[in-house]
Backbone as CSV, one residue per row, in Angstrom:
resi,resn,N_x,N_y,N_z,CA_x,CA_y,CA_z,C_x,C_y,C_z
1,UNK,139.346,125.725,102.663,138.646,125.858,101.581,137.691,124.978,101.111
2,UNK,136.743,125.783,100.617,135.906,124.693,99.719,135.751,124.681,98.707
3,UNK,135.839,123.259,97.983,135.719,123.171,96.572,134.484,122.699,95.960
4,UNK,133.575,123.216,95.526,132.758,122.342,94.418,132.831,121.236,93.761
5,UNK,132.173,120.235,94.103,132.719,118.979,92.645,131.615,119.135,91.387
6,UNK,132.472,118.935,90.563,131.330,119.101,89.006,130.871,118.014,89.275
7,UNK,129.254,117.999,89.011,128.439,116.816,88.355,128.910,116.223,87.319
8,UNK,128.250,115.016,87.659,128.675,113.875,86.144,127.301,114.333,85.115
9,UNK,126.368,114.865,85.791,125.387,115.086,85.226,124.343,116.175,85.306
10,UNK,124.059,117.247,84.382,123.564,118.313,84.909,122.183,118.023,85.471
11,UNK,121.764,118.452,86.880,120.649,118.533,87.467,119.956,119.754,88.019
12,UNK,119.088,120.529,87.016,118.633,121.371,87.152,117.374,121.235,88.571
13,UNK,117.077,122.612,89.130,115.698,121.818,89.655,114.571,122.042,89.607
14,UNK,114.456,122.396,87.986,113.077,121.941,87.136,113.509,120.513,87.088
15,UNK,114.615,119.493,87.080,114.504,118.175,86.954,114.345,117.918,88.339
16,UNK,114.390,118.519,88.908,114.142,117.888,90.987,112.548,117.992,91.085
17,UNK,111.956,118.951,90.222,110.389,119.328,90.373,110.009,118.262,90.260
18,UNK,110.544,117.857,88.644,109.647,116.473,87.909,109.853,115.369,89.023
19,UNK,110.529,114.914,89.283,111.156,113.747,89.949,110.410,113.786,91.378
20,UNK,110.003,115.199,92.136,109.282,115.009,92.614,108.139,114.610,92.361
21,UNK,107.234,114.880,91.246,105.635,114.774,91.092,105.974,113.490,90.779
22,UNK,106.645,113.145,90.280,106.890,111.779,89.373,106.500,110.210,90.738
23,UNK,107.323,111.203,91.705,107.788,109.709,92.600,106.208,110.019,93.829
24,UNK,105.839,111.303,93.961,104.490,111.625,94.620,103.454,110.787,93.839
25,UNK,103.473,111.288,92.718,102.148,110.293,91.903,102.338,109.027,91.963
26,UNK,103.650,108.339,91.914,103.667,106.789,91.758,103.717,105.928,92.715
27,UNK,103.984,106.840,93.708,104.513,105.937,95.366,103.821,107.004,96.505
28,UNK,103.506,108.111,96.252,103.008,109.012,97.498,104.213,109.279,98.623
29,UNK,105.565,109.296,97.996,106.422,109.942,98.936,106.396,111.578,98.462
30,UNK,106.687,111.987,99.443,106.967,113.918,99.238,108.072,113.966,100.023
31,UNK,109.061,114.394,99.075,110.209,114.962,98.869,110.073,116.172,98.889
32,UNK,111.129,116.194,100.172,111.398,117.985,100.905,112.201,118.436,99.973
33,UNK,112.845,120.102,99.904,113.839,120.708,99.197,114.827,120.109,99.549
34,UNK,115.006,119.843,101.162,116.395,119.295,101.290,116.850,117.872,100.387
35,UNK,115.941,117.677,99.780,116.406,116.254,99.443,116.763,115.954,97.785
36,UNK,117.860,117.640,97.556,117.922,117.379,95.650,119.014,116.400,95.638
37,UNK,120.293,116.506,96.509,121.568,116.213,96.154,121.033,114.007,96.661
38,UNK,120.432,113.841,97.359,120.015,112.657,97.867,119.561,112.237,96.486
39,UNK,118.638,113.087,95.712,118.161,112.782,94.375,119.136,112.499,93.089
40,UNK,119.666,113.508,93.343,120.790,113.321,92.176,121.816,112.027,92.680
41,UNK,122.491,112.011,93.493,122.706,110.597,93.999,122.410,109.365,93.469
42,UNK,121.027,108.716,93.737,120.503,107.761,93.778,119.818,107.532,91.945
43,UNK,119.758,108.509,91.749,119.545,108.349,89.931,120.305,108.902,89.259
44,UNK,121.260,109.193,89.537,123.018,109.321,88.757,123.103,107.533,88.263
45,UNK,122.361,106.701,89.578,123.087,105.370,88.792,121.947,104.982,87.879
46,UNK,120.738,105.311,88.122,119.888,105.025,86.919,120.747,105.375,85.250
47,UNK,121.070,106.584,85.172,120.850,107.274,84.388,122.682,106.169,83.698
48,UNK,123.810,105.790,84.676,124.410,105.129,84.188,124.245,103.872,83.921
49,UNK,123.161,103.412,84.252,122.576,102.196,84.128,122.055,101.792,82.717
50,UNK,121.295,102.920,82.665,120.455,102.996,81.385,121.220,103.801,80.150
51,UNK,122.586,103.933,80.134,123.348,104.543,79.318,122.742,106.404,78.643
52,UNK,121.951,106.605,79.805,121.155,108.234,79.217,122.307,109.189,80.096
53,UNK,122.618,110.199,79.540,123.263,111.368,79.338,122.718,112.353,80.302
54,UNK,121.258,112.175,80.315,120.835,113.938,80.525,119.590,113.370,81.169
55,UNK,119.361,114.293,82.604,118.240,113.868,83.398,116.429,114.144,82.822
56,UNK,116.898,115.008,81.579,115.775,115.490,81.270,115.298,114.290,80.218
57,UNK,115.959,113.953,79.388,116.250,112.646,78.435,115.925,111.829,79.457
58,UNK,116.361,110.956,80.818,115.784,110.111,81.121,114.537,110.340,81.690
59,UNK,113.935,111.373,82.376,112.751,111.625,83.026,111.674,111.832,81.468
60,UNK,112.053,112.279,80.310,111.089,111.785,79.144,110.737,110.557,78.984
61,UNK,111.849,109.887,78.895,111.502,108.200,78.360,110.937,107.285,79.478
62,UNK,111.457,107.760,80.809,110.557,107.210,81.636,108.777,107.674,81.600
63,UNK,108.797,108.938,81.392,107.131,109.130,81.226,106.832,108.319,80.229
64,UNK,107.003,108.535,79.301,106.520,108.038,77.653,106.811,106.672,77.441
65,UNK,107.449,105.831,78.504,106.801,104.532,78.515,108.488,103.829,77.837
66,UNK,109.253,104.224,76.815,110.252,103.956,76.254,110.869,103.024,76.950
67,UNK,111.405,102.756,78.285,112.109,102.118,78.926,110.855,101.023,79.883
68,UNK,110.866,99.746,79.140,110.037,98.640,80.184,110.593,98.486,81.097
69,UNK,110.115,98.781,82.501,110.187,98.711,83.958,111.249,99.050,84.272
70,UNK,111.374,100.266,83.476,112.350,101.376,84.609,111.539,101.916,85.700
71,UNK,110.084,102.233,85.237,109.423,102.529,86.625,109.530,101.877,87.828
72,UNK,110.051,100.624,88.120,110.085,100.065,89.340,111.528,100.569,89.944
73,UNK,112.927,100.761,88.309,113.822,101.006,89.386,113.890,102.498,89.859
74,UNK,113.220,102.966,89.174,113.164,104.489,89.322,112.616,104.432,91.112
75,UNK,111.584,103.910,90.976,110.862,103.792,92.506,111.658,103.208,93.915
76,UNK,112.029,102.442,93.432,113.429,101.391,93.914,114.382,102.401,94.557
77,UNK,114.605,103.171,94.209,116.035,104.088,93.510,115.787,104.894,95.064
78,UNK,114.681,105.549,95.083,113.968,106.791,95.782,112.998,106.008,97.187
79,UNK,113.304,104.799,97.405,112.849,104.777,98.443,114.027,104.263,99.552
80,UNK,113.862,105.215,100.845,114.456,104.728,101.805,114.504,103.487,102.544
81,UNK,115.389,102.526,102.654,115.218,101.208,103.366,116.267,101.396,104.835
82,UNK,115.559,102.104,106.354,116.768,101.846,106.721,115.759,101.077,108.335
83,UNK,116.874,99.855,108.601,115.863,98.405,109.537,116.968,97.865,110.064
84,UNK,116.488,97.114,111.002,117.605,96.509,112.195,116.314,95.872,112.710
85,UNK,117.288,94.597,113.208,116.463,93.455,113.950,116.094,94.010,115.077
86,UNK,114.653,94.039,115.444,114.379,94.280,116.751,114.398,96.216,116.912
87,UNK,114.007,96.710,115.717,114.434,98.287,115.969,113.063,98.657,116.595
88,UNK,113.099,99.720,117.152,111.775,100.452,118.355,111.944,99.523,119.126
89,UNK,112.530,98.800,119.921,112.502,97.439,120.720,111.039,97.365,121.606
90,UNK,110.826,98.836,122.335,109.449,98.639,123.371,108.177,97.885,122.455
91,UNK,108.209,98.035,121.461,106.992,97.333,120.148,106.879,95.861,120.358
92,UNK,107.819,95.242,120.756,107.953,93.561,120.478,107.314,93.215,121.785
93,UNK,107.229,93.806,123.128,106.759,93.084,124.155,105.116,93.424,124.519
94,UNK,105.259,94.837,123.753,103.439,94.825,123.334,102.896,93.807,122.781
95,UNK,103.593,93.564,121.607,103.170,92.631,120.611,102.913,90.871,121.462
96,UNK,103.705,90.647,122.096,103.875,89.602,122.729,102.657,88.870,123.759
97,UNK,102.853,90.343,124.220,101.241,90.197,125.220,100.038,90.041,124.884
98,UNK,100.277,91.090,123.421,98.728,91.244,122.629,98.479,89.809,122.100
99,UNK,99.481,88.874,122.036,99.239,87.776,121.045,99.082,86.365,121.782
100,UNK,99.824,86.846,123.133,99.521,85.608,124.414,98.161,85.552,124.532
101,UNK,97.106,86.752,124.692,96.041,87.332,125.139,95.139,86.622,123.760
102,UNK,95.416,86.222,122.961,94.324,85.773,121.700,95.052,84.301,121.384
103,UNK,95.534,83.642,122.165,96.191,82.549,121.620,95.151,81.387,121.780
104,UNK,94.851,80.747,120.853,93.461,79.819,120.732,92.642,80.217,119.830
105,UNK,92.553,81.691,119.550,91.576,82.369,118.837,91.385,82.053,117.047
106,UNK,92.042,81.051,117.104,92.455,80.700,115.574,93.324,80.948,114.820
107,UNK,93.975,81.140,113.694,95.138,81.610,113.083,95.025,83.258,113.303
108,UNK,96.668,83.293,114.292,96.593,85.024,114.203,97.469,85.727,112.759
109,UNK,96.685,86.549,112.305,97.398,87.203,111.250,97.974,88.563,111.917
110,UNK,99.201,89.084,111.474,99.916,90.278,110.911,100.394,90.322,109.794
111,UNK,100.228,91.949,109.982,100.760,92.670,108.380,102.035,93.760,108.585
112,UNK,102.871,93.508,108.130,103.975,94.126,108.412,103.942,95.266,107.104
113,UNK,103.736,96.057,106.684,103.363,96.708,105.748,104.726,97.686,104.953
114,UNK,105.683,97.485,105.647,107.007,98.072,105.195,108.257,97.271,105.540
115,UNK,107.841,96.142,104.474,109.235,95.180,105.415,110.537,94.981,104.930
116,UNK,111.375,96.306,104.016,112.486,96.491,104.024,113.254,95.393,103.528
117,UNK,114.712,94.978,104.148,115.391,93.800,103.798,114.776,92.872,104.526
118,UNK,113.685,92.837,105.335,113.293,91.733,106.216,113.439,91.646,107.448
119,UNK,114.186,92.584,108.352,114.541,92.653,109.624,113.373,92.875,110.468
120,UNK,112.493,93.623,110.203,111.180,93.685,110.838,110.281,92.684,111.115
121,UNK,109.868,91.636,109.801,109.030,90.767,109.775,109.870,89.562,110.753
122,UNK,110.720,89.273,109.872,111.408,88.422,111.188,111.544,88.667,112.583
123,UNK,111.948,89.517,112.672,111.203,89.976,114.404,110.377,89.951,114.963
124,UNK,108.815,90.240,114.297,107.771,89.909,114.266,107.536,88.212,114.956
125,UNK,108.538,87.965,113.769,108.113,86.077,113.750,108.736,85.744,114.957
126,UNK,110.109,86.111,115.298,110.698,85.358,116.427,109.830,86.084,117.801
127,UNK,109.117,86.908,117.248,108.254,87.524,118.724,107.218,86.533,119.214
128,UNK,106.665,86.175,117.867,105.552,84.906,118.144,106.232,84.317,118.553
129,UNK,106.818,83.364,117.522,107.543,82.150,118.760,107.877,81.961,119.885
130,UNK,108.815,83.249,120.742,108.681,82.967,121.730,107.767,83.394,122.843
131,UNK,106.420,83.962,121.998,105.245,84.470,123.051,104.252,83.201,123.214
132,UNK,104.554,82.097,122.271,103.497,81.393,121.853,104.265,79.884,121.959
133,UNK,105.632,80.091,122.559,106.221,78.646,122.748,106.759,77.744,121.851
134,UNK,106.173,78.321,120.344,106.623,77.261,119.508,107.221,77.877,118.346
135,UNK,108.017,76.859,117.583,108.417,77.351,116.132,107.665,77.046,114.975
136,UNK,106.390,76.745,115.521,105.656,76.152,114.317,104.302,76.959,115.086
137,UNK,103.961,78.020,114.875,102.414,78.634,115.753,101.554,78.866,114.582
138,UNK,100.369,78.969,114.962,99.406,79.224,113.933,99.172,80.771,113.922
139,UNK,99.887,81.065,112.854,100.467,82.317,112.616,100.559,82.867,111.136
140,UNK,100.071,83.851,110.665,100.139,83.993,109.343,100.517,85.420,109.222
141,UNK,101.930,85.736,108.888,102.543,86.878,108.704,102.550,87.277,107.246
142,UNK,102.419,88.464,106.770,102.600,88.664,105.723,103.122,90.244,105.807
143,UNK,104.167,90.175,105.012,104.939,91.295,104.645,105.113,92.165,103.241
144,UNK,105.220,92.950,103.528,104.844,93.677,102.060,105.787,95.277,101.870
145,UNK,106.155,95.306,100.971,107.396,96.392,100.534,106.882,97.050,99.274
146,UNK,107.191,98.359,98.431,106.788,98.896,97.347,108.372,98.345,96.687
147,UNK,109.643,98.272,96.998,110.630,98.104,96.440,111.172,96.614,96.345
148,UNK,110.927,96.502,95.315,111.013,94.685,94.528,112.701,94.114,95.594
149,UNK,113.461,95.071,94.668,115.049,94.844,95.435,115.056,94.310,97.031
150,UNK,114.864,95.274,97.980,114.939,94.569,99.196,113.654,93.675,99.621
151,UNK,112.695,93.294,98.959,111.871,92.003,99.475,112.595,90.652,98.895
152,UNK,113.685,90.948,97.912,113.984,89.733,97.227,115.398,89.324,98.549
153,UNK,116.008,90.247,99.036,116.639,90.238,100.157,115.700,89.575,101.352
154,UNK,114.640,90.252,101.540,113.794,89.447,102.790,113.882,88.420,103.002
155,UNK,113.198,87.670,101.355,112.865,86.550,101.258,113.759,85.720,101.423
156,UNK,115.409,85.789,101.137,116.277,85.269,101.243,116.541,84.976,102.648
157,UNK,116.693,85.919,103.122,117.008,85.712,104.835,118.252,85.412,105.061
158,UNK,119.311,86.337,104.271,120.657,86.173,104.373,121.418,87.646,104.978
159,UNK,121.949,87.394,106.010,122.761,88.483,106.513,124.042,88.553,106.883
160,UNK,124.695,89.703,107.247,126.213,89.672,107.628,126.020,89.587,109.069
161,UNK,126.766,88.753,109.842,126.357,88.256,110.822,126.356,89.561,111.985
162,UNK,127.074,90.802,111.257,127.168,92.036,112.483,125.654,92.648,112.760
163,UNK,124.630,92.014,111.461,123.454,92.482,111.712,122.727,91.956,112.738
164,UNK,122.954,90.537,113.327,122.624,90.480,114.656,123.423,90.316,115.596
165,UNK,124.421,91.005,115.663,125.542,91.471,117.042,124.704,91.648,118.211
166,UNK,124.197,92.785,118.165,123.645,93.057,119.091,122.201,92.271,119.767
167,UNK,121.536,91.461,119.517,120.827,90.472,119.697,121.279,89.784,120.987
168,UNK,120.229,89.181,121.627,120.750,88.010,122.397,121.272,86.421,122.171
169,UNK,122.298,86.181,122.283,123.528,85.166,121.929,122.293,83.870,121.530
170,UNK,121.773,83.726,122.787,120.526,82.628,122.789,119.196,83.036,121.403
171,UNK,119.048,83.934,121.482,117.813,84.373,120.096,118.453,83.828,118.769
172,UNK,120.011,84.549,119.088,120.401,84.356,117.638,120.928,82.802,117.001
173,UNK,121.305,81.889,118.012,121.172,80.827,118.162,120.085,80.135,117.516
174,UNK,119.004,80.127,118.789,118.045,79.855,118.115,117.109,80.022,116.776
175,UNK,117.609,81.312,116.447,116.491,81.464,114.922,117.408,81.696,113.854
176,UNK,118.849,81.517,113.858,119.434,81.685,112.511,120.769,80.867,112.544
177,UNK,121.234,80.276,111.564,122.238,79.453,110.808,123.444,80.256,110.388
178,UNK,124.257,79.803,111.503,125.656,80.455,110.922,126.127,79.865,109.616
179,UNK,126.895,80.666,108.642,127.286,80.402,107.459,128.753,79.634,107.730
180,UNK,129.283,78.664,106.927,130.514,78.228,106.813,131.196,78.437,105.479
181,UNK,132.472,77.980,105.680,133.306,78.003,104.319,133.402,79.442,103.540
182,UNK,132.593,79.158,102.636,132.484,80.589,101.440,131.230,81.329,102.227
183,UNK,130.516,80.957,102.971,129.245,81.888,103.652,129.841,82.203,105.316
184,UNK,131.132,82.124,105.551,131.380,82.593,106.540,131.283,84.141,106.927
185,UNK,131.008,84.337,108.041,130.506,86.098,108.357,128.763,86.243,107.807
186,UNK,128.596,84.957,107.570,127.129,85.588,107.420,126.014,84.336,107.999
187,UNK,124.629,85.053,108.531,123.825,84.508,108.951,122.645,83.903,108.176
188,UNK,121.697,82.896,108.423,120.290,82.712,108.068,119.372,82.320,108.326
189,UNK,118.223,82.835,108.263,116.709,82.787,109.043,116.671,81.321,108.993
190,UNK,116.246,80.979,109.978,116.027,79.260,110.048,114.473,79.124,109.195
191,UNK,114.669,77.895,108.805,113.825,77.607,107.480,112.017,77.793,108.374
192,UNK,112.165,76.967,109.503,111.257,77.282,110.504,110.526,78.736,110.530
193,UNK,111.455,79.753,110.431,110.838,80.912,110.755,110.409,81.839,109.554
194,UNK,111.306,81.338,108.500,110.591,81.686,107.135,109.624,81.121,106.383
195,UNK,109.313,80.080,106.846,107.573,79.316,106.473,106.576,80.046,107.342
196,UNK,107.078,81.330,108.234,105.851,81.795,108.898,105.474,82.757,108.163
197,UNK,106.341,83.795,107.088,106.411,84.850,106.367,106.206,84.707,105.090
198,UNK,105.090,85.294,104.303,104.707,85.495,103.373,105.290,86.813,102.690
199,UNK,106.069,87.375,101.464,106.445,88.624,101.136,105.861,88.737,99.848
200,UNK,105.102,89.912,99.690,104.707,90.465,98.311,104.681,91.858,98.494
201,UNK,104.753,92.523,97.035,104.659,94.067,96.493,103.612,94.281,96.756
202,UNK,103.567,95.658,97.600,102.290,96.441,98.013,102.997,97.867,97.613
203,UNK,102.175,98.310,96.809,102.429,99.806,96.906,100.839,100.390,97.388
204,UNK,101.460,101.053,98.419,100.003,101.647,99.182,99.491,102.291,98.854
205,UNK,99.994,103.352,97.604,98.938,103.972,97.050,97.840,103.347,96.012
206,UNK,98.325,102.347,95.724,97.430,101.320,94.545,96.041,101.357,94.519
207,UNK,94.988,101.492,93.724,93.643,101.356,94.460,93.366,100.082,94.853
208,UNK,93.790,98.696,94.615,93.800,97.530,95.461,95.098,97.075,95.897
209,UNK,95.215,96.345,96.751,96.188,95.700,97.622,96.215,93.931,97.511
210,UNK,96.756,93.681,97.196,96.838,92.333,96.933,97.128,91.297,98.499
211,UNK,96.439,92.210,99.267,96.678,91.602,100.904,94.849,91.839,101.567
212,UNK,94.269,90.488,101.750,92.785,90.562,102.114,92.798,90.478,103.523
213,UNK,91.214,89.925,104.028,90.958,89.704,105.509,91.358,91.016,106.294
214,UNK,91.239,90.280,107.661,91.876,91.249,108.928,92.506,90.655,109.626
215,UNK,93.171,91.779,110.229,94.353,91.458,111.275,94.626,91.730,112.875
216,UNK,95.025,91.080,113.287,95.675,91.173,114.706,96.149,92.250,115.146
217,UNK,97.372,92.806,114.348,98.263,93.528,114.001,98.317,93.607,112.604
218,UNK,98.777,94.982,112.819,99.153,95.748,111.582,100.774,96.753,112.279
219,UNK,101.654,96.568,111.218,102.881,97.598,111.746,102.952,98.229,110.447
220,UNK,103.099,99.618,110.781,103.115,100.520,110.037,103.953,101.708,109.956
221,UNK,105.448,101.398,110.453,106.477,101.852,111.322,107.297,102.602,110.141
222,UNK,107.367,104.153,110.501,108.315,105.033,109.804,107.912,104.802,108.116
223,UNK,106.500,104.996,107.805,106.470,105.374,106.539,105.517,106.248,106.322
224,UNK,104.478,106.495,107.120,104.258,107.686,106.805,104.530,108.930,106.880
225,UNK,105.974,108.878,107.370,106.208,110.167,107.237,107.259,110.801,105.849
226,UNK,106.996,109.885,105.004,107.389,109.793,103.987,105.868,110.359,102.624
227,UNK,104.662,110.598,103.449,103.563,110.765,103.015,103.188,112.330,103.329
228,UNK,102.436,112.964,102.539,101.796,114.250,103.192,100.612,113.886,103.917
229,UNK,99.355,114.727,104.689,98.676,114.516,105.259,97.485,114.088,104.594
230,UNK,96.969,114.562,103.610,95.834,114.136,102.717,96.529,112.261,102.488
231,UNK,97.332,111.680,102.094,97.890,110.494,101.655,97.586,109.453,102.956
232,UNK,98.371,110.356,104.208,98.234,109.417,105.086,96.781,109.008,105.809
233,UNK,96.111,109.996,105.392,94.254,109.894,106.016,93.742,108.866,105.295
234,UNK,94.019,108.581,103.966,93.664,107.885,102.994,94.108,106.493,103.422
235,UNK,95.264,106.372,103.443,95.919,104.960,103.949,95.337,104.291,105.076
236,UNK,95.186,105.021,106.277,94.620,104.540,107.470,93.104,104.580,107.128
237,UNK,92.511,105.074,106.917,91.251,104.648,106.409,91.065,103.419,105.530
238,UNK,91.356,102.970,105.020,91.849,101.513,104.640,92.132,100.672,105.546
239,UNK,93.428,101.139,106.479,93.492,99.939,107.360,92.385,99.735,108.358
240,UNK,91.770,100.569,108.917,90.939,100.474,109.943,89.623,99.297,109.266
241,UNK,88.999,99.080,108.635,88.423,97.649,108.310,89.322,96.422,107.824
242,UNK,90.485,96.532,107.813,91.470,95.346,107.735,92.027,95.360,109.052
243,UNK,91.338,95.760,110.364,91.581,95.430,112.090,90.581,94.676,112.100
244,UNK,90.942,94.204,113.322,89.770,93.185,114.174,89.338,94.362,115.063
245,UNK,88.532,94.069,115.487,87.763,94.683,116.713,89.342,95.495,118.118
246,UNK,89.827,94.300,118.105,91.170,94.265,119.259,92.611,94.404,118.878
247,UNK,92.477,94.831,117.520,93.844,94.743,116.647,94.266,96.171,117.121
248,UNK,95.949,95.849,117.154,96.892,97.041,117.311,97.126,97.246,116.113
249,UNK,97.789,98.490,116.001,98.572,99.394,115.263,99.700,100.129,115.174
250,UNK,100.707,99.485,114.996,102.305,100.133,115.632,102.415,100.888,114.465
251,UNK,103.102,102.112,115.122,103.851,103.181,113.894,105.181,103.843,114.426
252,UNK,105.763,104.014,113.613,107.375,104.562,113.784,107.080,105.985,115.097
253,UNK,108.328,105.983,115.487,108.747,106.496,116.992,108.437,107.990,116.857
254,UNK,108.462,108.939,115.510,108.090,109.845,114.929,106.606,109.992,114.187
255,UNK,105.575,109.183,114.140,104.517,109.463,113.660,103.676,109.500,114.668
256,UNK,102.523,110.474,114.405,101.109,110.751,115.053,100.282,110.148,114.789
257,UNK,99.441,109.539,114.608,98.422,109.199,113.920,96.907,109.656,114.252
258,UNK,97.030,110.209,115.686,95.926,111.195,116.340,95.277,112.029,115.360
259,UNK,95.898,112.852,114.667,95.641,114.067,114.327,95.273,113.991,112.668
260,UNK,95.423,112.724,112.439,95.028,111.903,110.677,93.916,111.237,110.608
261,UNK,93.940,110.228,111.832,92.522,109.440,111.477,91.699,109.709,113.166
262,UNK,90.408,109.746,112.906,89.584,109.747,114.236,88.985,108.633,114.487
263,UNK,89.536,107.681,113.707,89.204,106.471,114.096,90.070,105.272,114.985
264,UNK,91.154,106.084,115.570,91.964,105.272,116.322,92.427,106.324,117.597
265,UNK,92.559,105.114,118.766,93.066,105.864,119.945,94.400,105.300,120.309
266,UNK,94.847,105.965,121.219,96.573,105.854,121.530,96.119,104.640,122.685
267,UNK,96.981,103.373,122.505,97.192,102.305,123.401,97.989,102.580,124.146
268,UNK,99.398,102.809,123.275,101.025,102.983,124.477,101.558,104.096,123.294
269,UNK,103.197,103.825,123.948,104.113,104.707,123.338,103.657,104.093,121.509
270,UNK,103.120,105.023,120.719,103.136,104.904,119.275,102.724,103.322,118.860
271,UNK,101.400,103.030,119.653,100.732,102.272,119.558,99.470,102.331,119.693
272,UNK,98.426,101.822,118.544,97.288,102.843,118.307,96.032,101.453,118.204
273,UNK,94.955,101.321,118.732,93.779,100.658,118.642,92.512,101.640,118.176
274,UNK,91.946,100.374,117.828,90.066,101.609,117.059,89.594,101.937,117.969
275,UNK,88.778,102.963,118.250,88.357,103.733,119.278,87.198,103.217,119.213
276,UNK,86.409,102.363,117.951,85.030,101.546,118.510,85.556,100.538,117.101
277,UNK,84.985,99.447,117.554,84.747,98.235,116.526,83.945,98.650,114.668
278,UNK,84.382,98.690,114.094,83.958,98.970,112.607,82.864,98.464,112.328
279,UNK,82.021,99.189,112.104,80.355,98.507,111.734,80.820,97.989,110.402
């Protein structure tokens, strides 16, 4: 027999629609109708943290600016951060081959624009080191995310040991330090690897990004699925001039950029390159 659980806070469909509108305007995230329970669960924590007992009041205070800094917490709460080391593993041999072909052409530049808790940019860094045979390759990796909480985790580079359990043991030994004593059961990314990655907060919907220059590779994986088509087109349009003529753009397994951007062509499985060099 099913029994409905009484919710701690009243959460109406109108409240949900307000949240949808606010997070779309703030971060470009397009929430489906099916996400109402998820939104309630995540934002209920913010109501408890702020001592507010009504979603309507919370959203009123948020929009009025009466809660300094709450926009960041609101956005962080609704950002999904699912990641792992070498997720979508087929991309990394392609990246390695790409970088080997560019070796010696000056500093290599890579942008990971949804770094989450750091597993993806550190996987990129390990791939670079293995491909170029050095723990100090001439590479600059920029790792960004909208969520400040996950960026703090990423910058620390400390993870439960089970996060690396599926990796090659030799690779774990090469790139991680195992914790002892109070840190037993934890691993930390080696300093040499951490030095290769710089972390920054970036909202892809912002008018300007604190990221400049052109890149040899851009990882934008499992990000576009949260945006509607006009937003996808706008972001991809901003990526194009930031790609060197030979650059690769890596997408997530369920993302297809061919129907969004006319400037890209498919290079391999969810890997894109410029149709022609930007003028």
